[in-house]
PDB file of C-alpha atoms in Angstrom:
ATOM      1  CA  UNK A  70      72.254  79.806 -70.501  1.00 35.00           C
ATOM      2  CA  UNK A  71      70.242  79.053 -67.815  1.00 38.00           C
ATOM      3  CA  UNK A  72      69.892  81.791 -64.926  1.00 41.00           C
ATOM      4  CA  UNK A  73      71.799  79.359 -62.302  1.00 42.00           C
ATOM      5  CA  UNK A  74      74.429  79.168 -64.485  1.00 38.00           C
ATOM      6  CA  UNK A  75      74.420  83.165 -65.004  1.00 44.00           C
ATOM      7  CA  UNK A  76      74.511  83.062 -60.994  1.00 47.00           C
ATOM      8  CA  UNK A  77      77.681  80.774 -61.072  1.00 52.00           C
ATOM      9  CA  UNK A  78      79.430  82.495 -63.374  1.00 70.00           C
ATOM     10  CA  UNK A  79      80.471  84.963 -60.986  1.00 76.00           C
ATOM     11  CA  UNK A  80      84.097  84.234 -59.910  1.00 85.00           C
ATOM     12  CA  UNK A  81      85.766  83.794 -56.505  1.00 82.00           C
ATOM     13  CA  UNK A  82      87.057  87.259 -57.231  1.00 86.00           C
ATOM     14  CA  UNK A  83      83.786  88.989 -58.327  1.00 85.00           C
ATOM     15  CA  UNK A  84      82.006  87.462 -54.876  1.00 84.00           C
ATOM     16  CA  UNK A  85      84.904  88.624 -52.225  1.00 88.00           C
ATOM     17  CA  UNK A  86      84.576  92.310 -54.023  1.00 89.00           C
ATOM     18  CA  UNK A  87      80.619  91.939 -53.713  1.00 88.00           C
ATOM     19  CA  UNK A  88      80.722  91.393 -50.303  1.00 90.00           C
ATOM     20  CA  UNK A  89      83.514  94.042 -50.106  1.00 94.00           C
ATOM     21  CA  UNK A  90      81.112  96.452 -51.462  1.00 93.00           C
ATOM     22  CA  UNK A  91      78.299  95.151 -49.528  1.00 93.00           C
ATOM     23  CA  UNK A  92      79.896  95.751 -45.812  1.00 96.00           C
ATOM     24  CA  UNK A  93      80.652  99.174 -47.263  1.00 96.00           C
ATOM     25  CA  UNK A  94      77.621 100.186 -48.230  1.00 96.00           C
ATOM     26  CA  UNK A  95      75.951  98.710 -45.302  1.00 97.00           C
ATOM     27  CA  UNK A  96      78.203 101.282 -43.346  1.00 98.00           C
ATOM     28  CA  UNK A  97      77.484 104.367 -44.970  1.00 98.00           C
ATOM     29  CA  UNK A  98      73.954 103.597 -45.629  1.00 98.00           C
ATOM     30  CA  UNK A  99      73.521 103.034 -42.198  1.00 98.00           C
ATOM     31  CA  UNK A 100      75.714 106.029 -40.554  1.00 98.00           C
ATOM     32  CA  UNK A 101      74.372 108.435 -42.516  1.00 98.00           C
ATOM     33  CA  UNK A 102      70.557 107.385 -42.666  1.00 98.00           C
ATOM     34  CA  UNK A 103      70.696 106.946 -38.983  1.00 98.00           C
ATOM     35  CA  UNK A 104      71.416 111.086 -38.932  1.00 98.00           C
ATOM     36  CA  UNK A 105      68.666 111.893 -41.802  1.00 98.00           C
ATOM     37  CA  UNK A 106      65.279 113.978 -40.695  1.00 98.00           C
ATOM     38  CA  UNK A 107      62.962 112.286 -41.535  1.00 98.00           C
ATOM     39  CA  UNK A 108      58.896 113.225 -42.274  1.00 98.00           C
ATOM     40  CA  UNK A 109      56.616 111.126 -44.286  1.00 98.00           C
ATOM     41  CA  UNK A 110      53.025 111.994 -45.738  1.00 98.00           C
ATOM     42  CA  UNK A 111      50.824 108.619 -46.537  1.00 98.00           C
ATOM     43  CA  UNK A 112      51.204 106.433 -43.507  1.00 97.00           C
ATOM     44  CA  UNK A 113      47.516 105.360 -43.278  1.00 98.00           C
ATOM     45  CA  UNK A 114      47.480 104.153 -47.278  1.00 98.00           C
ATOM     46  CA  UNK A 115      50.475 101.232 -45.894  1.00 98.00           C
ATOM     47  CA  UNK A 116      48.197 100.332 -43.318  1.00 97.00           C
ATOM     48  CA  UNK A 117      45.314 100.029 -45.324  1.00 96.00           C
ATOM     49  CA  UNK A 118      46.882  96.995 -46.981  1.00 98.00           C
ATOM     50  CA  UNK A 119      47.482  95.502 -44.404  1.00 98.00           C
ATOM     51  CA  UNK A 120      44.999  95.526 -42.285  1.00 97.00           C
ATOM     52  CA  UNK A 121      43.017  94.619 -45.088  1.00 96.00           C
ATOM     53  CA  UNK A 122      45.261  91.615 -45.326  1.00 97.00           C
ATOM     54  CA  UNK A 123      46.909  91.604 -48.115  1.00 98.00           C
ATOM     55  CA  UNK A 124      50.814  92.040 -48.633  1.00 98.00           C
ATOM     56  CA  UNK A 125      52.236  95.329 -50.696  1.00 98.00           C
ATOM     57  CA  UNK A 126      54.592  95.403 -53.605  1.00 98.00           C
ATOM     58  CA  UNK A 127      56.596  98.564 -53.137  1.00 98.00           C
ATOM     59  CA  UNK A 128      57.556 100.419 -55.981  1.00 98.00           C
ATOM     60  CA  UNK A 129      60.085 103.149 -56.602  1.00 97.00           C
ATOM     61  CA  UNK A 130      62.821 104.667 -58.671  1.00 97.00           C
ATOM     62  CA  UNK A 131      66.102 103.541 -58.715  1.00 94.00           C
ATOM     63  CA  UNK A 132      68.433 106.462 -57.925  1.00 96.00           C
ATOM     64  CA  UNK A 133      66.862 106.084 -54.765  1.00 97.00           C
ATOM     65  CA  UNK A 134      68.077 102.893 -53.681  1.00 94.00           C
ATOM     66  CA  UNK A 135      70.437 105.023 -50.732  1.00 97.00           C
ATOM     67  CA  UNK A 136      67.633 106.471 -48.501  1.00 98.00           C
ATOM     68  CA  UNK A 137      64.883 103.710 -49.319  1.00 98.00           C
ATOM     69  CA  UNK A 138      67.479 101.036 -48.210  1.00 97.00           C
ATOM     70  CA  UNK A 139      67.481 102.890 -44.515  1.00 98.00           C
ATOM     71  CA  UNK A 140      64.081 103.940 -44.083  1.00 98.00           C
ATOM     72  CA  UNK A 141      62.512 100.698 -45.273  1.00 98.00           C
ATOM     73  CA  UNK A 142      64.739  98.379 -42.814  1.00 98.00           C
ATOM     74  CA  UNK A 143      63.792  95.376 -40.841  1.00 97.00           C
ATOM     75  CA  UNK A 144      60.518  94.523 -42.424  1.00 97.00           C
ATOM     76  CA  UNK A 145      61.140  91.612 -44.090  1.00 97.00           C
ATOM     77  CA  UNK A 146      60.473  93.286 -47.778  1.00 98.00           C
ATOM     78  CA  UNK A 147      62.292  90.755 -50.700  1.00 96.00           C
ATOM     79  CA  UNK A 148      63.525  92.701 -53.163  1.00 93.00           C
ATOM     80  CA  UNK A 149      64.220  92.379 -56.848  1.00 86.00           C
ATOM     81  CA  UNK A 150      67.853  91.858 -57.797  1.00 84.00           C
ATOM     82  CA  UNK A 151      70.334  91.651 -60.816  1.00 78.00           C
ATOM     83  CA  UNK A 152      72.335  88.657 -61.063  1.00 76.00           C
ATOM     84  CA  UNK A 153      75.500  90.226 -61.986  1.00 79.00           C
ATOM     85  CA  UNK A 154      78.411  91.191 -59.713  1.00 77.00           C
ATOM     86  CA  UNK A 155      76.583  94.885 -58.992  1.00 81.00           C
ATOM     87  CA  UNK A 156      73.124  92.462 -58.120  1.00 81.00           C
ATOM     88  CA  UNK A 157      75.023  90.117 -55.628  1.00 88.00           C
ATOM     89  CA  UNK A 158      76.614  93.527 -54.393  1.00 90.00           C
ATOM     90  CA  UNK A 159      73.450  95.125 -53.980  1.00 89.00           C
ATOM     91  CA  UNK A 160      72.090  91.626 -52.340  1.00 90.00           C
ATOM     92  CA  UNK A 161      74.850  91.542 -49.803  1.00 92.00           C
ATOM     93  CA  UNK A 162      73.987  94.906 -48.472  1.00 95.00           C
ATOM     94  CA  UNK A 163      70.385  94.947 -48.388  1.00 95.00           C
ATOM     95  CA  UNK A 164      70.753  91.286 -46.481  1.00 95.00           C
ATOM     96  CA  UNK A 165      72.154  92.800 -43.551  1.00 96.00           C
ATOM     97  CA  UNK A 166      69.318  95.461 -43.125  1.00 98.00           C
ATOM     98  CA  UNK A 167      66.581  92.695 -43.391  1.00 97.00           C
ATOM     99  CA  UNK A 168      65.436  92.374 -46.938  1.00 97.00           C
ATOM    100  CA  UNK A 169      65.249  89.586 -48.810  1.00 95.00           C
ATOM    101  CA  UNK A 170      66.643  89.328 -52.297  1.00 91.00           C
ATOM    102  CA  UNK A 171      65.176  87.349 -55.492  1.00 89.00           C
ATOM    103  CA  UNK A 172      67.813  87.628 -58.120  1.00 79.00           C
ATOM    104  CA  UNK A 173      66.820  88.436 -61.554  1.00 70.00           C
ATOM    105  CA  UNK A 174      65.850  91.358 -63.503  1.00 63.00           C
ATOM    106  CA  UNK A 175      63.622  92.646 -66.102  1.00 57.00           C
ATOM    107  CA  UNK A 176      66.565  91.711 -68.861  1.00 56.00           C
ATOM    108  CA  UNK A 177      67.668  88.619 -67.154  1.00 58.00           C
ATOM    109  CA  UNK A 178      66.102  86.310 -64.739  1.00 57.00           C
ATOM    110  CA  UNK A 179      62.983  88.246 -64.596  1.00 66.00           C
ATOM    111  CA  UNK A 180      60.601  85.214 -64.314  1.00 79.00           C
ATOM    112  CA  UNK A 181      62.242  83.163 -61.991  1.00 81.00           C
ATOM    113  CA  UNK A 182      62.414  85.863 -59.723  1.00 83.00           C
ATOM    114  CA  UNK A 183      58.826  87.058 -60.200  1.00 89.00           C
ATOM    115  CA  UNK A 184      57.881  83.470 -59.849  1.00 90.00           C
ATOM    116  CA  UNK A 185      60.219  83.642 -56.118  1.00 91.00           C
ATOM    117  CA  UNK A 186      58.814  86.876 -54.741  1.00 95.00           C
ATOM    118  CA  UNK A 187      55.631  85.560 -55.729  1.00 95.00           C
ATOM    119  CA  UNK A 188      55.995  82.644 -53.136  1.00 95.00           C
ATOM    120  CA  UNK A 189      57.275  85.244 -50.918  1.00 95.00           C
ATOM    121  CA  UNK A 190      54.182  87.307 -50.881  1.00 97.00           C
ATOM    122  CA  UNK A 191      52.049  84.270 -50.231  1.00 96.00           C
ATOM    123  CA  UNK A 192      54.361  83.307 -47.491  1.00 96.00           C
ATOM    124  CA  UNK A 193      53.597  86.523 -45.405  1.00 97.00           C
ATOM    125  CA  UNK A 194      56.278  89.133 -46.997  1.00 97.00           C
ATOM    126  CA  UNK A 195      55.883  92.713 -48.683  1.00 98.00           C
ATOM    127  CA  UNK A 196      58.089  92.814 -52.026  1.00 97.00           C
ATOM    128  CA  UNK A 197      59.714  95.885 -53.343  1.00 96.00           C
ATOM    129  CA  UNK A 198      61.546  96.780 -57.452  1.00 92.00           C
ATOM    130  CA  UNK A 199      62.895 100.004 -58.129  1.00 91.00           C
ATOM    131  CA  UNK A 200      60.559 100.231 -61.181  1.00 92.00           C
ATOM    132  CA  UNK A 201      63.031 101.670 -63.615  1.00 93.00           C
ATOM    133  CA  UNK A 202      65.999  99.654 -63.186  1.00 79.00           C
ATOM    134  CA  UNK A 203      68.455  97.968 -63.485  1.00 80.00           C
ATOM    135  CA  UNK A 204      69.342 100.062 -66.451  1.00 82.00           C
ATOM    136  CA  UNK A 205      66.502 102.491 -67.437  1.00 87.00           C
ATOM    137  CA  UNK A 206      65.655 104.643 -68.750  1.00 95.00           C
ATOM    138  CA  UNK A 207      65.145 106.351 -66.267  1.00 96.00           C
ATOM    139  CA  UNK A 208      61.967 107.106 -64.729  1.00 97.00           C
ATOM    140  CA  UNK A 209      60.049 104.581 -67.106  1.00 97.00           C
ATOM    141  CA  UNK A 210      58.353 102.140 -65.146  1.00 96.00           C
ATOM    142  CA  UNK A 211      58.581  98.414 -65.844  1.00 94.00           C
ATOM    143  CA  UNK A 212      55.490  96.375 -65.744  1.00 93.00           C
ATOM    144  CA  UNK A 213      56.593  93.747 -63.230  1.00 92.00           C
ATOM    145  CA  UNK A 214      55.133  95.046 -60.087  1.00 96.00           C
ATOM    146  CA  UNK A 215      51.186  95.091 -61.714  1.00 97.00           C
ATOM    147  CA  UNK A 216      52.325  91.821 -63.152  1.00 95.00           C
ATOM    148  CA  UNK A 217      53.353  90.377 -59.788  1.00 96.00           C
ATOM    149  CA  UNK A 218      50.144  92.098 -58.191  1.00 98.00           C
ATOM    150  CA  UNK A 219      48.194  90.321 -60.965  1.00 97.00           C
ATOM    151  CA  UNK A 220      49.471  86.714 -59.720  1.00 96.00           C
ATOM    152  CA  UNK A 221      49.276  86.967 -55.683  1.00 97.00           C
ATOM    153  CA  UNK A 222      46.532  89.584 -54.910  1.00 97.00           C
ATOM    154  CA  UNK A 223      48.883  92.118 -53.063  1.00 98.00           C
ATOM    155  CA  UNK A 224      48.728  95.813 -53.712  1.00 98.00           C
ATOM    156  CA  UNK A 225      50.955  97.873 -55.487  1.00 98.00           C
ATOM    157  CA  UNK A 226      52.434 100.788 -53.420  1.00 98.00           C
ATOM    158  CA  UNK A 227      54.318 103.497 -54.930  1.00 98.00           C
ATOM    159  CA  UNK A 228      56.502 106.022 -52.862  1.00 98.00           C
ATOM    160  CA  UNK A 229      59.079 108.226 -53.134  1.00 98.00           C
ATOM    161  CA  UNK A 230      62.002 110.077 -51.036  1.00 98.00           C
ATOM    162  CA  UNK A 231      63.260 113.613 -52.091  1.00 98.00           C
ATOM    163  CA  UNK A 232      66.397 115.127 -49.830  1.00 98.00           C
ATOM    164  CA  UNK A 233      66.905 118.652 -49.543  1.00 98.00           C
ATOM    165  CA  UNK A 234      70.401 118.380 -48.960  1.00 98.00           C
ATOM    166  CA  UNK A 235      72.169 115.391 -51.211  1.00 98.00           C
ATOM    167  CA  UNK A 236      74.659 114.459 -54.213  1.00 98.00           C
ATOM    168  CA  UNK A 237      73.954 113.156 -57.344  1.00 97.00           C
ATOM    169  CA  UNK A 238      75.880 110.935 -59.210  1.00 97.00           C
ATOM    170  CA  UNK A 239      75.865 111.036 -63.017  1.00 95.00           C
ATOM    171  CA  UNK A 240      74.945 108.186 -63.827  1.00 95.00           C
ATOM    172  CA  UNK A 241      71.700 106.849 -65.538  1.00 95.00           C
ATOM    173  CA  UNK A 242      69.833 106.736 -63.081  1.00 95.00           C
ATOM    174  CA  UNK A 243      70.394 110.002 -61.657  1.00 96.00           C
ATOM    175  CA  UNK A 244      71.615 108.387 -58.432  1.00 96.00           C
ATOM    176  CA  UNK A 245      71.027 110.256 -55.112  1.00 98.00           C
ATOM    177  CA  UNK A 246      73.202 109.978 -51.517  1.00 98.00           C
ATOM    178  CA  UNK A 247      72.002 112.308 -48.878  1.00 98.00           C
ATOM    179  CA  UNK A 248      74.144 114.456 -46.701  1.00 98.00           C
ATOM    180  CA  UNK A 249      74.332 113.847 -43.330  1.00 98.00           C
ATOM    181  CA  UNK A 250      71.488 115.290 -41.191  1.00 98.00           C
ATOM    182  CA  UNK A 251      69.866 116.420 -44.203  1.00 98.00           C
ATOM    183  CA  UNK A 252      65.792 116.907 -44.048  1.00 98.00           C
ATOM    184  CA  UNK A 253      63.761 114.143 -46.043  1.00 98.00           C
ATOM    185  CA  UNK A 254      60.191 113.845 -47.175  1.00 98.00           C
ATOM    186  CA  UNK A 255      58.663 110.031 -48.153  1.00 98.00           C
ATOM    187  CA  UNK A 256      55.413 110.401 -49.787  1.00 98.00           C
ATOM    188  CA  UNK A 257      53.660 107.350 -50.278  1.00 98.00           C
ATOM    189  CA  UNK A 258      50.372 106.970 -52.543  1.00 98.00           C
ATOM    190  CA  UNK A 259      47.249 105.035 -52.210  1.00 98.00           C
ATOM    191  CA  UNK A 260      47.726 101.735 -53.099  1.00 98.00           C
ATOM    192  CA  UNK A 261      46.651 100.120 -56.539  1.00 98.00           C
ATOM    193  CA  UNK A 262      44.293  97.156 -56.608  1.00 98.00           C
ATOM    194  CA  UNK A 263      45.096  94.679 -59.558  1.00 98.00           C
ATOM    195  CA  UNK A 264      41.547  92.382 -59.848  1.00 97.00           C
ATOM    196  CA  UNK A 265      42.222  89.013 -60.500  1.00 96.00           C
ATOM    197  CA  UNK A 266      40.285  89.289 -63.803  1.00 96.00           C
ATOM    198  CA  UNK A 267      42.059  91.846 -65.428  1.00 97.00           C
ATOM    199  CA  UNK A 268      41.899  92.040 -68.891  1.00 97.00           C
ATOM    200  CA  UNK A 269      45.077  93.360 -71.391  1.00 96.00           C
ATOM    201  CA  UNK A 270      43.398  96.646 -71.690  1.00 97.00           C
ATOM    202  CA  UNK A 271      42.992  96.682 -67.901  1.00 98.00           C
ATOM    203  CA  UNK A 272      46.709  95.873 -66.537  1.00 98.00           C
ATOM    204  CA  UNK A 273      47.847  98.866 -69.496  1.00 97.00           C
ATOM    205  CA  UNK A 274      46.139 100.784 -67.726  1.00 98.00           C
ATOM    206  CA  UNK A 275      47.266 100.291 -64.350  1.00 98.00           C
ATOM    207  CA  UNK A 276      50.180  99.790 -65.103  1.00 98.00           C
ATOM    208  CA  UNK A 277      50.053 103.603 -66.748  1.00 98.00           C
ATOM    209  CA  UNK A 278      48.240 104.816 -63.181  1.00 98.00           C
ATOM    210  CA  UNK A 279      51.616 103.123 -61.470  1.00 98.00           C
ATOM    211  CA  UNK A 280      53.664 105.577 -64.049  1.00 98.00           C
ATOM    212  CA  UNK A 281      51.706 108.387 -63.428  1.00 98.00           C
ATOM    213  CA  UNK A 282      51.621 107.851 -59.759  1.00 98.00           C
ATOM    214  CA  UNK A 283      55.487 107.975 -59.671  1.00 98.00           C
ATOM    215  CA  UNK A 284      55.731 111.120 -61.829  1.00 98.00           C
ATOM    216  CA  UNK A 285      53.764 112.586 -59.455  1.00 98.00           C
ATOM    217  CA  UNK A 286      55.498 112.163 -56.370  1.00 98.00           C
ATOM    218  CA  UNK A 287      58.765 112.704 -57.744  1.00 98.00           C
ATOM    219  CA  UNK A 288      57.303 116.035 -58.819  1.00 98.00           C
ATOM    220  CA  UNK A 289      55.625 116.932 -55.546  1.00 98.00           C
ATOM    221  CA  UNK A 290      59.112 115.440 -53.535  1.00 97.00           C
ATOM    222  CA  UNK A 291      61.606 117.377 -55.749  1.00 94.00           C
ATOM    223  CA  UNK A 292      59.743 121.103 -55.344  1.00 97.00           C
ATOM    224  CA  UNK A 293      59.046 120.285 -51.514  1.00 96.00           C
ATOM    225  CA  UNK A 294      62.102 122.114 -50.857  1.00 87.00           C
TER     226      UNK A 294
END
């Protein structure tokens, strides 16, 4: 089945409770980010992308989708999503705080939506995955973002957000929604450089510097409280 038809399959019913979802977690995401404290260490390694002129391709885990949905806002970034009713949900939200979305995932759709953030990136816009998603395991990263970094020249950019005050869900992914007014820390790494060139050896190894990169924040973030 082809991934437009995967797309269609969604029924009248699974797209009004997507965008019933969607207005809800545009609400909460949005009342309760707007009262987080934030701090962030990394600013300048953002920049440096940029004002070197490339685009980035932001990478992070996926149990924090809440707080990188809000800090992350109105910049344009496309993002990697499903195409099943959870996807379109996810799409519905993130649409109405600026993103983009290019449906697919690692287990279905995962070219054509490379292939559309790719464009995306040449047209002028960041991209973003939540590396470990859409269903794990958790904290393993997927290869997509060196592969997409490979293609178009950008930079990968890993980050992450740890909340002193939040709830976690137990689900695979560990899933984290912050309290209201809680403190939060983004750190963000130097970015990663994919050369044009790269040989098989090469992107394994990047794309183990992208995993280790991730480990580390997360490990830094969750002690910094």
């Amino acid at each position: 089945m082809t991934d437009s038809l995967e797309f269609r399959a969604l029924t009248r019913s699974d797209r009004f409770k997507a965008s019933l979802i969607g207005w809800i977690g545009y609400f909460v995401i949005s009342v309760i980010g707007r009262s987080v404290r934030w701090q962030s260490v990394g600013d300048s390694h953002l920049d440096e992308i940029h004002k070197a002129g490339h685009r980035a391709i932001f990478a992070s885990w996926h149990g924090r989708i809440f707080p990188a949905t809000y800090y992350w806002r109105h910049r344009g970034i496309v993002v990697m999503t499903s195409m099943n009713r959870d996807g379109e949900a996810i799409a519905q939200c993130i649409r109405r705080f600026g993103y983009g979305a290019a449906r697919g995932s690692s287990s279905r759709g995962g070219f054509r939506a490379l292939a559309e953030m790719a464009r995306e990136i040449r047209r002028g816009h960041d991209a973003a995955f939540t590396i470990d998603g859409p269903r794990g395991p958790r904290y393993v990263a997927k290869q997509g973002p060196v592969l997409l970094a490979l293609k178009t020249g950008a930079a990968v950019f890993c980050f992450h957000i740890s909340m002193k005050r939040k709830i976690q869900l137990k689900s695979w992914d560990g899933f984290q929604i912050p309290l209201p007014f809680t403190p939060a820390i983004v750190l963000k790494a130097a970015p990663i450089w994919v050369p044009p060139d790269a040989s098989e050896e090469r992107l394994r190894a990047l794309h183990q510097q992208m995993q280790d990169t991730l480990d580390g924040l997360r490990r830094k973030g969750d002690s910094w409280w």
